[in-house]
Short mmCIF file of C-alpha atoms in Angstrom, two decimals:
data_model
loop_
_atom_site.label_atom_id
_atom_site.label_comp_id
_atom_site.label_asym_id
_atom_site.label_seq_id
_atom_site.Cartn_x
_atom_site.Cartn_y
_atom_site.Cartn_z
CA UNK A 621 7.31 20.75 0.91
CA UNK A 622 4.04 19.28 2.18
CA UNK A 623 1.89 22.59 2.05
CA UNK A 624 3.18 22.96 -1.94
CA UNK A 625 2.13 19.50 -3.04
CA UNK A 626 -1.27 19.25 -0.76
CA UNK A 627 -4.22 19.94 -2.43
CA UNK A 628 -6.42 20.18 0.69
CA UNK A 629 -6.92 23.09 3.17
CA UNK A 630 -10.91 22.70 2.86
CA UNK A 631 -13.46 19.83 2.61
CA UNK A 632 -12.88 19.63 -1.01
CA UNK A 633 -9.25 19.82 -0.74
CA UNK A 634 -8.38 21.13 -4.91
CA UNK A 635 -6.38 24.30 -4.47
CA UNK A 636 -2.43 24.00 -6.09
CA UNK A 637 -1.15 20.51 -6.50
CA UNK A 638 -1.86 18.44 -9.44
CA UNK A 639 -4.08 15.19 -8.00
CA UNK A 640 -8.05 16.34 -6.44
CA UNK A 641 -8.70 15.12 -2.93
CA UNK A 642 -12.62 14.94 -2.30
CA UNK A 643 -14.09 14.65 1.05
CA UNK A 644 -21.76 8.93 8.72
CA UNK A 645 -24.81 8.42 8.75
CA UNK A 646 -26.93 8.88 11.80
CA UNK A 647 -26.25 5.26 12.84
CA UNK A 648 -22.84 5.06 12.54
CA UNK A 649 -22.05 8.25 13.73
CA UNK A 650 -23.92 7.48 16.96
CA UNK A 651 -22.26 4.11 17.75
CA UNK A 652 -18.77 5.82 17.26
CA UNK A 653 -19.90 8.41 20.15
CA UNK A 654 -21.00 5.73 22.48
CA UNK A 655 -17.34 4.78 22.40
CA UNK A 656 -14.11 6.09 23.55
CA UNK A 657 -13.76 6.87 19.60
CA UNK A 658 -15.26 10.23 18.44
CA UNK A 659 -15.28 11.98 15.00
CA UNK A 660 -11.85 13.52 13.70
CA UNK A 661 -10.78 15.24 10.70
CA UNK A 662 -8.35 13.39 8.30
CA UNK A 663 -5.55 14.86 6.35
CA UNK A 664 -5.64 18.42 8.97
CA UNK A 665 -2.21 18.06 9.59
CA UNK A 666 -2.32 15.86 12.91
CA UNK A 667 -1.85 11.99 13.80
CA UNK A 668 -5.07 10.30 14.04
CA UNK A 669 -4.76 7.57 16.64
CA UNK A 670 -8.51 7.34 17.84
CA UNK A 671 -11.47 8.72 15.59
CA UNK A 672 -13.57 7.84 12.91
CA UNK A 673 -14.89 9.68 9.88
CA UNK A 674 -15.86 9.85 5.76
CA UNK A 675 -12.64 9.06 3.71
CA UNK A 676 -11.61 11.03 1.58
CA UNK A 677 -10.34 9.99 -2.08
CA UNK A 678 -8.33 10.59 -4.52
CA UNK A 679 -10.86 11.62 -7.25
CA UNK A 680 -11.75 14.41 -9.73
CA UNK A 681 -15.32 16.53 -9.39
CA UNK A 682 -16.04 14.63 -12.96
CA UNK A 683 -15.95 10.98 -11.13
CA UNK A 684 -12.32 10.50 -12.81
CA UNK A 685 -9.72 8.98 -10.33
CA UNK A 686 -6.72 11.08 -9.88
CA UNK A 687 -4.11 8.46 -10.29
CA UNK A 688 -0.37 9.53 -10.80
CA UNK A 689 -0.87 9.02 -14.31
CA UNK A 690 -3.68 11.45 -14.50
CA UNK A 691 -2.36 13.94 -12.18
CA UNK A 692 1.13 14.02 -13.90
CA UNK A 693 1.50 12.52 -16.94
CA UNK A 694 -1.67 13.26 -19.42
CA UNK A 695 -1.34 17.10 -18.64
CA UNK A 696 1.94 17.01 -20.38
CA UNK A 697 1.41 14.35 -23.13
CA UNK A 698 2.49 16.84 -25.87
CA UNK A 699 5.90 17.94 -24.46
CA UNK A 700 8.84 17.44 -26.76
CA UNK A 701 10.91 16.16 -24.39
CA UNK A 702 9.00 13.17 -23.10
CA UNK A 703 8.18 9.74 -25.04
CA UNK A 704 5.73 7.36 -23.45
CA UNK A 705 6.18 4.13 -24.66
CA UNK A 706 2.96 1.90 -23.53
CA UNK A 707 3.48 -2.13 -24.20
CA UNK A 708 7.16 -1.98 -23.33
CA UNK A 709 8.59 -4.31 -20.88
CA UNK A 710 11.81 -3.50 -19.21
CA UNK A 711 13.65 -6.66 -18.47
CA UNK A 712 17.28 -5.33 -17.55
CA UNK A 713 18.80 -2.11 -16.05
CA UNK A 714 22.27 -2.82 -17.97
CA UNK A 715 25.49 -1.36 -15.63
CA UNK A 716 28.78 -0.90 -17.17
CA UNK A 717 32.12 0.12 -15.41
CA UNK A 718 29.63 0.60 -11.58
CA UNK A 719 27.60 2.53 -13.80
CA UNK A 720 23.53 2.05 -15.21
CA UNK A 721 23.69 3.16 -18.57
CA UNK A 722 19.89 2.76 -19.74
CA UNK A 723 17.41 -0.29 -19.59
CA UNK A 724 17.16 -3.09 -22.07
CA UNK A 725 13.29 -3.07 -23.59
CA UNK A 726 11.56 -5.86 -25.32
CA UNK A 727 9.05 -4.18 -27.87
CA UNK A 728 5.50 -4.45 -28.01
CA UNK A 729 5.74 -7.19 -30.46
CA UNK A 730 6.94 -9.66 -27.80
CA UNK A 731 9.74 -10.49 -30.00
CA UNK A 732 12.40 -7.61 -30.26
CA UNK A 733 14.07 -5.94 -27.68
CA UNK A 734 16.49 -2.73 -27.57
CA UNK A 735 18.36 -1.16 -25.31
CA UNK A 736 17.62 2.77 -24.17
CA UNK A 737 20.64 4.28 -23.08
CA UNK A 738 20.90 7.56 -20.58
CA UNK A 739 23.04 10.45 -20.41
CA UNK A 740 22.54 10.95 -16.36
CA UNK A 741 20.17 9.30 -14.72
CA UNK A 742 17.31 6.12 -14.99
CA UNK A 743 14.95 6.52 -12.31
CA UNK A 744 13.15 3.17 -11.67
CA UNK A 745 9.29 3.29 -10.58
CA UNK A 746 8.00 0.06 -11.10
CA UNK A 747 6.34 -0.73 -7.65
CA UNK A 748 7.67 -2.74 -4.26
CA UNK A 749 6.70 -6.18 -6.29
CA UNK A 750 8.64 -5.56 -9.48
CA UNK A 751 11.31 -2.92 -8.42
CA UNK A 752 13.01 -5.53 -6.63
CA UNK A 753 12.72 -8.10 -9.36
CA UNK A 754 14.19 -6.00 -12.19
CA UNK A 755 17.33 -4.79 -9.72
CA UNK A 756 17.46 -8.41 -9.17
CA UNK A 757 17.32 -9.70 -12.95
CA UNK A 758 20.58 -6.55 -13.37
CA UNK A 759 22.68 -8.12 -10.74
CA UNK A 760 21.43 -6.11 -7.84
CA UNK A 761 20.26 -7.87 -4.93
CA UNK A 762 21.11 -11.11 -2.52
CA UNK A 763 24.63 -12.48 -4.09
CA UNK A 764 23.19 -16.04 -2.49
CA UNK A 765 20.34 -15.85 -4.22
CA UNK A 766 21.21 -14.19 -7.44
CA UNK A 767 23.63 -17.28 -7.97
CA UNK A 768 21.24 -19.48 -7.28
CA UNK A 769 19.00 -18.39 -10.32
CA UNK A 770 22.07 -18.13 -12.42
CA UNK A 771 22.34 -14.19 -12.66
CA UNK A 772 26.13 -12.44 -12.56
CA UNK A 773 26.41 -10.80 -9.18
CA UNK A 774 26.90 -6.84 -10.33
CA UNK A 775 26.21 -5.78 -6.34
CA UNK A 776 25.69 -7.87 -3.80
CA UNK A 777 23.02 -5.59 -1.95
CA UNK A 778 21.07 -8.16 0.65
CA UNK A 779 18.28 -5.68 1.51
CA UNK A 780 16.70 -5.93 -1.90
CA UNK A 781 13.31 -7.96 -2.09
CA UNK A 782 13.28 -8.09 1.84
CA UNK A 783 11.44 -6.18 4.31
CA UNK A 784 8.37 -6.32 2.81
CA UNK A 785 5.33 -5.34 4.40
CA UNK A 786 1.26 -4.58 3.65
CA UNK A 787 -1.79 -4.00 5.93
CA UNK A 788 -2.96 -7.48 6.76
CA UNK A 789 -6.91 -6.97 6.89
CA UNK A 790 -9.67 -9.34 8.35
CA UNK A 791 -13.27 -8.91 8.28
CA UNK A 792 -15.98 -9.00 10.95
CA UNK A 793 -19.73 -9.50 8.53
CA UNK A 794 -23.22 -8.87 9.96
CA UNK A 795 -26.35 -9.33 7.64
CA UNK A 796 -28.56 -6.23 7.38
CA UNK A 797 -31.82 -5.99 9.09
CA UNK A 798 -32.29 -2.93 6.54
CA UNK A 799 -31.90 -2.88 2.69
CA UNK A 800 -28.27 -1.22 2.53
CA UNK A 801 -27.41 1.41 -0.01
CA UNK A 802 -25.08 -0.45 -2.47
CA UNK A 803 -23.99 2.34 -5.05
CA UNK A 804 -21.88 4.81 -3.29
CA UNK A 805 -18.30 6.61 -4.45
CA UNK A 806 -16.39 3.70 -3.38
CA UNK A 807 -16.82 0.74 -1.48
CA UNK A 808 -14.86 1.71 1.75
CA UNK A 809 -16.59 4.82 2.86
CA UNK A 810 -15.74 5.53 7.04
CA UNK A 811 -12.39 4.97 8.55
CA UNK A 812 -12.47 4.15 12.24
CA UNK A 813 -9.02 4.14 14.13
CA UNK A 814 -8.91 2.59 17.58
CA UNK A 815 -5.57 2.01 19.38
CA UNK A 816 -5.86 -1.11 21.34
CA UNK A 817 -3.51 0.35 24.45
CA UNK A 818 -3.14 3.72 26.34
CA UNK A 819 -0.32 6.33 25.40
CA UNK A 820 0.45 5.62 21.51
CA UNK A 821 1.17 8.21 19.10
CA UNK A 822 0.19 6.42 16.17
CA UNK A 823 -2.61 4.10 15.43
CA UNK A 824 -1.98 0.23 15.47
CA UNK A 825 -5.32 -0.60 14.14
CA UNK A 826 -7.79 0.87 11.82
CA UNK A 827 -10.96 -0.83 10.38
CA UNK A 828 -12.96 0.13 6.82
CA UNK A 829 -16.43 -0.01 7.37
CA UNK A 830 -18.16 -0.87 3.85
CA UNK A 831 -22.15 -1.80 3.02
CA UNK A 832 -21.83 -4.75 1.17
CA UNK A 833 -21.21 -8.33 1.61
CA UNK A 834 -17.22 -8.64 1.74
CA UNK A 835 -16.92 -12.35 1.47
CA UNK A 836 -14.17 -13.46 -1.45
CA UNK A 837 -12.68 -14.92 1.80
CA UNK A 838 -14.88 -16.24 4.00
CA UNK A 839 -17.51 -17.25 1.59
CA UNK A 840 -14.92 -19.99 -0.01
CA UNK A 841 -13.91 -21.21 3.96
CA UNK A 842 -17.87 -21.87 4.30
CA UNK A 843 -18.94 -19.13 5.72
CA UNK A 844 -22.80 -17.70 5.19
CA UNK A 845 -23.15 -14.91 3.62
CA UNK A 846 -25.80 -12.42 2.24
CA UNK A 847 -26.55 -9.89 -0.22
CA UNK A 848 -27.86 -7.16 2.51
CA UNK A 849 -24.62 -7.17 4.83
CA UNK A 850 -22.72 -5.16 5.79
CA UNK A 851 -18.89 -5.03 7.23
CA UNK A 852 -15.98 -4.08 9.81
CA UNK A 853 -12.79 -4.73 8.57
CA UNK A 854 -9.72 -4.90 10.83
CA UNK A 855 -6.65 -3.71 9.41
CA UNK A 856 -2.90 -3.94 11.18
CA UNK A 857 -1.31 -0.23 10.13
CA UNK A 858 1.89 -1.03 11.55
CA UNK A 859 2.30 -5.18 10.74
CA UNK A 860 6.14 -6.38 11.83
CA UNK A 861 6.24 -9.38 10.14
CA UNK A 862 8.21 -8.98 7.15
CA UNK A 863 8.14 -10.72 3.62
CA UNK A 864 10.04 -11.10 0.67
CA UNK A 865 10.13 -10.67 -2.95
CA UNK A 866 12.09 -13.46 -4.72
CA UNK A 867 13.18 -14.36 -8.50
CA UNK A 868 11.36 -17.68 -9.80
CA UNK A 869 13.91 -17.57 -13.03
CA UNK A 870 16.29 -15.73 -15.23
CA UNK A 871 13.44 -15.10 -17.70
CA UNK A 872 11.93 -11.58 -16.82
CA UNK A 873 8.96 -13.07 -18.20
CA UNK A 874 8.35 -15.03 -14.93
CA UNK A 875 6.32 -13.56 -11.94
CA UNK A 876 8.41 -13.25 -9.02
CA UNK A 877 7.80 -15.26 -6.08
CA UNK A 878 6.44 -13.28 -3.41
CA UNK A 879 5.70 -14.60 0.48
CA UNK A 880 4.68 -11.61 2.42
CA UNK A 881 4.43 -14.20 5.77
CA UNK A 882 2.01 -12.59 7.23
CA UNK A 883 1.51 -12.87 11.20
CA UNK A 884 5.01 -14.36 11.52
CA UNK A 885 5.16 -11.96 13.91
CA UNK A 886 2.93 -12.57 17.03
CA UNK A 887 2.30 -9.22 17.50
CA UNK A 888 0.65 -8.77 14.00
CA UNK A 889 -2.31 -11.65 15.41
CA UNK A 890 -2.89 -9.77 18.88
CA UNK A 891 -3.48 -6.95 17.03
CA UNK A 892 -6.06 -8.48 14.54
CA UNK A 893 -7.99 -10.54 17.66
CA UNK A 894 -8.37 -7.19 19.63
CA UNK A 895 -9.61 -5.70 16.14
CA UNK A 896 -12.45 -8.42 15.96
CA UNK A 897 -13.27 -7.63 19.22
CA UNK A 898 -13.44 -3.66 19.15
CA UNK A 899 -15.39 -4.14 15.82
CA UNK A 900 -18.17 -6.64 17.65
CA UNK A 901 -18.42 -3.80 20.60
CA UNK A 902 -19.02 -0.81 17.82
CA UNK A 903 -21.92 -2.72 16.09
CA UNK A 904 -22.90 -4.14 19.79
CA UNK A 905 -24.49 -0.22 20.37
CA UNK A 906 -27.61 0.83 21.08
CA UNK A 907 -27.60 2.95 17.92
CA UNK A 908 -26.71 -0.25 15.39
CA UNK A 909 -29.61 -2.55 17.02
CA UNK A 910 -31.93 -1.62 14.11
CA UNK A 911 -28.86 -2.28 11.45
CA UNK A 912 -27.11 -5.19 12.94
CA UNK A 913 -28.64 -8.84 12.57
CA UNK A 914 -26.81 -11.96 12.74
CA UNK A 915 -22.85 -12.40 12.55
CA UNK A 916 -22.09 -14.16 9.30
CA UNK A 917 -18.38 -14.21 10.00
CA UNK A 918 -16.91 -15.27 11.92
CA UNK A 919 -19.84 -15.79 13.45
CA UNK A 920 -21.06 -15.11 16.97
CA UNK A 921 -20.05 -19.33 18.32
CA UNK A 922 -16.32 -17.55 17.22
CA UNK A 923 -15.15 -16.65 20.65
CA UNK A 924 -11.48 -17.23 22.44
CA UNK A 925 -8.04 -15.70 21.10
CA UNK A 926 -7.28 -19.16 19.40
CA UNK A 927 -10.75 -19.36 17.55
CA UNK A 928 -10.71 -15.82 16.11
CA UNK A 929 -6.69 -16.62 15.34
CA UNK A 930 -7.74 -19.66 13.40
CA UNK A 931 -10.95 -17.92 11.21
CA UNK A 932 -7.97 -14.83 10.28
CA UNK A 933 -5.52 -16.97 9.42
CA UNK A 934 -7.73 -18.86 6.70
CA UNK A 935 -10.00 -15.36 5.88
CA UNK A 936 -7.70 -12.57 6.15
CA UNK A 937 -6.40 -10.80 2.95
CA UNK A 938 -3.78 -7.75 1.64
CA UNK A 939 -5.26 -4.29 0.72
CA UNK A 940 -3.01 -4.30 -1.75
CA UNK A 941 -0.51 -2.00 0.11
CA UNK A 942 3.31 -3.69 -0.49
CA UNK A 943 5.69 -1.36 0.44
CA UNK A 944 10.18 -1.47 1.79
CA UNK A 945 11.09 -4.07 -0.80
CA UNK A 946 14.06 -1.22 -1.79
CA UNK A 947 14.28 0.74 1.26
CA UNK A 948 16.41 3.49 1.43
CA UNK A 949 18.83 4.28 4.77
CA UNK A 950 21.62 5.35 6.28
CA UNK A 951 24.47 5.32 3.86
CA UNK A 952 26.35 2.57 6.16
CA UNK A 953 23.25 0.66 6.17
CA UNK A 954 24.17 -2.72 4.64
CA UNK A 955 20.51 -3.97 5.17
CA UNK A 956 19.26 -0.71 2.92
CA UNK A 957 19.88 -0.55 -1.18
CA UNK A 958 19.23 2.94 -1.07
CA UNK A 959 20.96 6.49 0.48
CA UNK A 960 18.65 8.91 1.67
CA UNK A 961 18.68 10.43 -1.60
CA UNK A 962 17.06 7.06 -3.15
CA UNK A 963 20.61 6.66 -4.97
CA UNK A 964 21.10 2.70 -5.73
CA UNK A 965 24.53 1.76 -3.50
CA UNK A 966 26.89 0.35 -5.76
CA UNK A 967 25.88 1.88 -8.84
CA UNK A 968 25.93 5.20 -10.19
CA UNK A 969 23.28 7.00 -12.04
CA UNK A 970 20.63 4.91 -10.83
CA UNK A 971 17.51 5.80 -8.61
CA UNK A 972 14.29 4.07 -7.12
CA UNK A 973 11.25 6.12 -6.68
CA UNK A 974 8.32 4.17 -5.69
CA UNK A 975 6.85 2.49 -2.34
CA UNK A 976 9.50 -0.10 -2.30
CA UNK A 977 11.80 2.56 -0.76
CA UNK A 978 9.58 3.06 2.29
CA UNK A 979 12.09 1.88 5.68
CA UNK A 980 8.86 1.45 7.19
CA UNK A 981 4.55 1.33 5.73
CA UNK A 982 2.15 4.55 6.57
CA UNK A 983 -0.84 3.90 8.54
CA UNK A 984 -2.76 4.18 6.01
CA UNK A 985 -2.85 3.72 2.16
CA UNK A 986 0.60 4.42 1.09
CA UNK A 987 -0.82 6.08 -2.73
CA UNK A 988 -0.47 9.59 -1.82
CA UNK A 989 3.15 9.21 0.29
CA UNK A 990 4.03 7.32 -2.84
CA UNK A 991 3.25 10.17 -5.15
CA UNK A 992 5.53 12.54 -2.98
CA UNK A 993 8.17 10.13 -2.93
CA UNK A 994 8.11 11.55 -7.04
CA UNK A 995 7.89 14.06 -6.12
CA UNK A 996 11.09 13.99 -3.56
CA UNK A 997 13.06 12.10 -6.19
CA UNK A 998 12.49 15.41 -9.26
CA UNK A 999 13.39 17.77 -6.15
CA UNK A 1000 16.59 15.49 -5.97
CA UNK A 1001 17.74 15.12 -9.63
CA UNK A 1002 16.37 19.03 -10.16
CA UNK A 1003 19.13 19.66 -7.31
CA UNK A 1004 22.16 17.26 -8.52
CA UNK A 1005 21.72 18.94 -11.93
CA UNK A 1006 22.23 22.29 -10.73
CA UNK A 1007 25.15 21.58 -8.81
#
């Protein structure tokens, strides 16, 4: 399945599949060498767990990002058989007799609702944040907690809004001895992946290295900052804390209440201290000197495990990467709302198809897993129709 939906066998990786994948300086490139790190290839087909190179990104030759909706949905606009309706909010998955017969709409007017109904299947894509909260607001989730918000308990599925997790990400900020170049294709341009023990087979910690002045965080704590910086950012891949995804209300209106509780897991922290220090060693090389002034954050007087621990647990921030908040499992899997088909348990004609359904988060960003996980799900209803 991989080698039909990936674009990529070359630099410019555009050959078959429907989204574009487009492919350090001197510097950079030479303080990577000085370290046990070296230069690897991404997306080849092999595990990165130490290297560093140029992302590459999900974007058109024309500068257009090739998001799921542009990949998939605005070459096939005119079909007969598909309605897009934009400014629609879907506030109920309705089940009757163990079965989801549709979804219950309020219009674009705010005002009126109505209810879609389906003749096989509703496939639900609305992200690990609101997946959860719309199974929740149909009676599909924690019976404890469903009660508690006054909802009818349809199935009483506990693993619903749990398990989340993301890519907790600090940031380690030098000031520039040189101007840096500020316009680039995106802001995170090198990915640097540095296991902090012998023998893994996956990385534990990755850092984006960005030139600019990455201080929405640390600037606010009282940190100095500058307009000529530039930054290491350490990123847990494989974070073991676990959050949640909770309703505030019955109204669907209401944003859910979500605590990701972050480094509730010990492990999460060691990993983010060691990452502070690997990222001081890479811009402690010979070949930085000329780059690298002064530490802005958190700042060279920053030194034990309990000093860096305090500065990332008032600095550090989410990549935006929530995934697992409808994971799919085993089919006797209590914990899991999903089969390995990303079937709802409990419920007929219902399906999940979006990061939520990830038992555990990639390395790295979870966009492109995400977009096979569609692409899984149209194998899967392609093959139940048939048969």
């Amino acid at each position: 399945m991989w080698s039909r939906r990936q674009r990529c066998r070359n630099l410019h990786r555009h050959t078959s599949g429907p989204a574009y994948i487009l492919c350090l300086t001197p510097s950079a490139s030479a303080a990577r060498d000085a370290l046990p790190i070296g230069k690897s290839q991404f997306n080849e087909g092999e595990t990165i767990v130490n290297g560093a190179n140029f992302f590459q990104i999900n974007g058109r030759e024309d500068g257009v990002r090739s998001s799921s909706s542009v990949s998939y949905l605005h070459p096939i606009l005119e079909r007969e058989n598909l309605t897009i309706l934009t400014d629609h909010w879907a506030r109920k998955l309705p089940v009757e007799d163990g079965r989801c017969i549709g979804v219950d709409v309020v219009l674009s007017d705010g005002i009126h609702s109505r209810r879609i109904t389906a003749r096989k299947e509703v496939v639900l894509s609305a992200g690990a944040i609101d997946s959860p909260k719309l199974l929740m607001l149909s009676g599909i989730g924690p019976a404890d907690h469903l009660r508690e918000v006054g909802i009818d308990v349809v199935v009483d599925s506990p693993g619903v809004g749990s398990h989340l997790q993301d890519h907790p990400e600090g940031v380690v900020q030098w000031e520039a001895r040189k101007p840096m170049v500020t316009r680039s294709t995106q802001w995170w341009e090198i990915g640097i992946f540095s296991p902090t023990e012998e023998g893994l087979d996956r990385p534990d910690l990755m850092f984006h290295y960005g030139s600019i002045p990455f201080d929405m965080h640390t600037l606010r704590q009282g940190y100095p900052t500058s307009e000529n910086a530039f930054c290491l950012t350490p990123n847990v891949t494989h974070a073991r804390s676990k959050g949640t995804v909770r309703l505030r209300s019955i109204d669907y209106r209401d944003k859910p209440k979500v605590d990701p509780q972050y480094f509730t897991d010990p492990y999460d922290m060691a990993i983010m201290i060691a990452g502070v220090r690997r990222a001081r060693e890479i811009v402690a090389q010979p070949a930085m000197a000329e780059w690298a002034g002064r530490e802005l954050s958190p700042g060279e007087d920053v030194q034990t495990d309990e000093e860096i621990a305090d500065y990332i647990t008032r600095t550090h921030n989410t990549v935006y990467h929530p995934v697992g908040t409808v994971r799919m499992g085993a089919a006797d899997d209590d914990d899991s709302p999903l089969d390995p088909e990303l079937r709802v348990k409990g419920v007929e004609g219902l399906r999940v198809a979006d990061a939520s359904v990830m038992p555990k988060i990639t390395a790295v960003n979870p966009n492109i897993t995400t977009m096979l996980i569609g692409e899984r799900c149209a194998d899967l209803i392609r093959g139940a129709s048939r048969s």
